[in-house]
Amino acid sequence: MKSEITISELAKLMNVSVHQIRYFEEKGVLWPAYTDNNQYRMYDIEQVYQLSHILLLRKLGVSVQSINDCMTSYSADQYRQLLHHSLREVDAELLRLKELQHFIKKVLHEQQNFNSQSNHYQIKRRDTTYFARWIEMDSHNKLNAKLLAEQAKRVPNLFESDIHYISDGSSTITLCLETQGPGDFSLPGGNYLSMQSLIHEDDELEQMIEQLYDYAATQSYTITGPLILIERSYLSLFSKNGLHYELQFLIESAAKGEPS
DNA sequence: ATTCTCACA
DNA sequence: TGTGAGCA
């Protein structure tokens, strides 16, 4: 009985395709022990070891061409370096996935939050938050693609963030993105009157703002900060023809009878 | 069942 | 860097 195996047996043994084994041969990294009279490639235990090494190096991101060099000339130390490099890549990928996981959780949470609280007025407690200035815009201008394209370098994955439109009453609106540490400026912590809703037409937004001011008046809230409009465009996944906005401003409650 | 080649992502 | 189809 022969000790060698055919290409399909080797393929099954190593969980790869027959094609792939021949491809490795074409690239000069794995040769059969010998070729049988019928032109069939025959492989022995030595090729099994070799193939497992090749597959490991492929997993580490080494190209088939480089595998040639590796297996013929690499020192133990060079392999250590290679492994270290590969480890860093895996760490980076892991970080990428963690961030994606975090984003998915955030979207789920925000969507839940929106369903339960849309079109209700609320008081929200906010800690001090920091922002980076992104675009300065005139209040009657609309955000357009050109404007975005000119600024695109400054922010990756644009519509996965909460975009804050901050209006201090003057004619310019500042578009901002929240930052973790101190950025261009900050909003003070405190109680914010808040309302969120789904907007289909531009004028609905104006109405929404008016409604919130009216409500604040009836409740005798004193507005002490700028108007903050938060756009969560990723939530439009759930309701195709609208944009999700939250409106906020800092209030002092006159009803609580604070001195002066 | 295996080989080769070619087109295709 | 492979895969799938068609052929001998």
XYZ file of C-alpha atoms (C1' of nucleotides) in Angstrom:
277
model
C 0.000 0.000 0.000
C 1.241 3.423 -0.974
C 1.922 6.018 1.689
C 1.056 8.964 -0.563
C -2.315 10.569 -1.166
C -4.008 12.256 -4.135
C -4.715 15.952 -4.386
C -8.363 15.562 -3.409
C -7.439 13.560 -0.337
C -4.950 16.259 0.630
C -7.554 18.945 -0.013
C -10.073 17.206 2.214
C -7.457 16.611 4.902
C -6.434 20.280 5.009
C -9.861 21.783 4.393
C -8.878 23.628 1.245
C -9.953 23.351 -2.375
C -8.130 21.198 -4.900
C -7.843 24.335 -6.966
C -6.007 26.123 -4.246
C -3.386 23.413 -3.898
C -2.672 23.544 -7.625
C -2.572 27.320 -7.391
C 0.127 27.061 -4.722
C 2.080 24.810 -7.062
C 1.733 27.271 -9.919
C 3.152 29.953 -7.624
C 5.995 27.638 -6.652
C 5.292 27.168 -2.962
C 4.144 23.556 -2.808
C 5.211 20.665 -5.013
C 3.879 17.113 -4.958
C 6.206 14.343 -3.759
C 6.015 12.962 -7.289
C 3.700 12.715 -10.264
C 2.169 9.339 -11.000
C 2.144 7.657 -14.404
C -1.415 8.934 -14.945
C -0.247 12.531 -14.329
C -1.870 12.584 -10.900
C -0.031 14.566 -8.244
C 0.866 12.485 -5.210
C 1.560 13.993 -1.792
C 3.316 12.592 1.282
C 3.481 13.609 4.921
C 6.150 16.181 4.183
C 3.784 18.103 1.901
C 1.124 17.956 4.595
C 3.477 19.789 6.940
C 4.461 22.234 4.238
C 0.862 22.978 3.338
C -0.070 23.585 6.950
C 2.769 26.093 7.174
C 1.623 27.804 3.986
C -1.932 28.045 5.231
C -0.764 29.468 8.540
C 1.282 32.141 6.787
C -1.704 32.986 4.567
C -3.806 33.436 7.717
C -1.170 35.869 8.952
C -1.642 37.881 5.799
C 1.499 36.833 3.937
C 1.074 36.850 0.170
C 1.713 33.616 -1.696
C 4.728 35.188 -3.384
C 6.272 36.175 -0.057
C 5.609 32.754 1.383
C 8.262 31.506 -0.995
C 10.858 33.790 0.551
C 9.693 33.084 4.074
C 9.925 29.346 3.883
C 13.278 29.288 2.146
C 15.169 31.980 4.027
C 13.464 33.287 7.153
C 15.269 33.109 10.490
C 13.433 32.435 13.712
C 13.773 36.100 14.530
C 12.243 37.195 11.248
C 9.297 34.934 11.961
C 8.938 36.557 15.385
C 8.738 39.948 13.688
C 6.194 38.653 11.238
C 4.037 37.336 14.063
C 4.292 40.617 15.929
C 3.222 42.517 12.841
C 0.300 40.196 12.321
C -0.722 40.612 15.946
C -0.890 44.382 15.546
C -3.116 43.985 12.510
C -5.440 41.713 14.440
C -5.559 44.215 17.292
C -6.517 46.946 14.854
C -9.251 44.797 13.362
C -10.518 43.976 16.814
C -10.703 47.671 17.613
C -12.588 48.302 14.385
C -15.126 45.630 15.294
C -15.493 46.948 18.840
C -16.302 50.373 17.449
C -18.789 48.885 15.027
C -20.372 46.935 17.871
C -20.616 50.116 19.906
C -22.230 51.966 17.023
C -24.791 49.217 16.439
C -25.742 49.265 20.106
C -26.048 53.035 19.999
C -28.344 52.957 16.959
C -30.559 50.337 18.577
C -30.725 52.355 21.745
C -31.435 55.649 19.978
C -34.156 54.076 17.883
C -35.838 52.620 20.956
C -35.491 55.967 22.624
C -37.046 57.750 19.681
C -40.018 55.403 19.514
C -40.891 55.922 23.136
C -40.262 59.656 23.335
C -40.913 61.287 19.986
C -43.086 64.407 20.099
C -42.947 64.588 23.888
C -41.411 67.444 25.772
C -38.858 66.407 28.332
C -36.343 67.859 30.691
C -32.990 66.247 30.194
C -30.058 66.507 32.507
C -26.887 67.099 30.522
C -23.324 67.070 31.705
C -20.866 69.496 30.228
C -20.231 68.450 26.654
C -17.404 69.414 24.360
C -17.597 70.113 20.671
C -15.416 70.596 17.654
C -16.512 73.296 15.229
C -17.138 71.791 11.855
C -18.939 74.148 9.505
C -20.141 77.718 9.929
C -23.310 78.302 7.988
C -25.648 81.160 7.296
C -29.038 80.486 8.819
C -30.997 80.710 5.572
C -28.544 78.561 3.672
C -29.160 74.886 3.421
C -26.533 72.251 3.888
C -25.534 71.099 0.433
C -23.236 68.477 -1.046
C -20.638 70.998 -2.155
C -20.342 72.417 1.317
C -19.927 68.924 2.694
C -17.381 67.880 0.100
C -15.222 70.871 0.956
C -15.224 69.835 4.582
C -15.279 66.074 4.100
C -11.650 65.568 5.059
C -12.251 66.751 8.541
C -14.696 64.060 9.534
C -14.814 60.378 8.750
C -18.065 58.357 8.777
C -20.078 61.521 8.673
C -23.617 60.317 8.979
C -22.902 57.952 11.787
C -22.463 60.884 14.133
C -24.933 63.148 15.879
C -24.547 66.465 14.113
C -25.239 69.425 16.377
C -26.552 72.632 14.830
C -25.987 75.357 17.351
C -27.706 78.709 16.885
C -27.023 81.567 19.285
C -29.591 83.867 17.747
C -27.261 85.524 15.270
C -27.514 84.715 11.571
C -24.793 82.070 11.614
C -25.392 78.492 12.579
C -22.469 76.435 13.764
C -22.399 72.760 12.880
C -20.516 70.789 15.498
C -19.468 67.305 16.379
C -19.163 66.080 19.917
C -15.654 65.339 21.132
C -14.598 63.357 24.165
C -12.158 65.884 25.597
C -12.219 69.683 25.591
C -12.573 70.845 21.977
C -13.341 74.179 20.337
C -15.988 75.003 22.888
C -18.389 73.425 25.339
C -21.989 73.517 26.429
C -22.589 73.803 30.136
C -24.196 71.010 32.088
C -27.706 71.573 33.368
C -31.357 70.987 32.575
C -32.259 71.083 28.934
C -35.767 71.215 27.567
C -35.882 68.661 24.783
C -38.166 67.431 22.069
C -37.496 65.010 19.278
C -39.420 64.292 16.156
C -39.305 63.005 12.610
C -39.193 65.721 9.965
C -40.277 65.247 6.348
C -40.400 68.826 5.060
C -38.214 71.809 5.835
C -41.035 73.916 7.222
C -41.907 71.219 9.745
C -38.635 72.022 11.411
C -39.579 75.682 11.782
C -42.876 74.616 13.314
C -41.105 72.278 15.672
C -38.871 75.093 16.883
C -41.833 77.402 17.386
C -43.711 74.716 19.298
C -40.823 74.223 21.647
C -40.514 77.975 22.321
C -44.264 78.189 22.902
C -44.145 75.290 25.288
C -41.244 76.833 27.177
C -43.269 80.035 27.520
C -46.342 78.276 28.895
C -44.197 76.452 31.409
C -42.387 79.649 32.363
C -38.991 78.250 31.530
C -36.290 80.816 30.997
C -34.083 80.046 28.061
C -30.475 80.675 28.965
C -28.499 79.011 26.225
C -28.338 78.693 22.463
C -30.767 76.593 20.495
C -29.353 73.151 19.808
C -30.612 71.026 16.963
C -29.326 67.469 16.880
C -29.599 65.539 13.639
C -29.340 61.753 13.800
C -29.359 60.821 10.152
C -28.538 57.164 10.800
C -31.997 56.781 12.336
C -33.490 57.395 8.908
C -32.684 53.756 8.267
C -35.892 53.019 10.143
C -38.097 55.623 8.480
C -36.935 56.313 4.981
C -38.454 59.676 4.121
C -37.586 61.681 7.161
C -34.775 63.022 9.248
C -34.625 62.572 12.974
C -34.100 65.733 14.940
C -33.863 66.552 18.579
C -34.260 70.123 19.733
C -32.754 71.325 22.992
C -32.011 74.423 24.956
C -30.780 75.110 28.436
C -33.423 76.399 30.803
C -33.778 77.851 34.232
C -37.065 77.094 35.841
C -38.673 80.296 37.103
C -41.278 78.164 38.815
C -38.720 76.892 41.276
C -38.419 80.342 42.715
C -34.722 80.859 42.580
C -33.637 84.185 44.033
C -33.451 87.096 41.627
C -11.384 11.372 -10.415
C -7.882 14.459 -12.181
C -5.639 17.789 -15.361
C -5.491 21.907 -18.063
C -7.066 26.326 -19.600
C -9.758 30.372 -19.640
C -12.727 33.710 -17.979
C -14.114 36.218 -13.946
C -14.361 38.574 -9.338
C -5.922 35.364 -4.527
C -8.422 32.510 -5.677
C -13.187 30.238 -7.989
C -16.201 27.945 -11.512
C -17.077 25.864 -16.121
C -15.864 23.084 -19.741
C -12.830 19.720 -21.661
C -9.946 15.494 -22.364
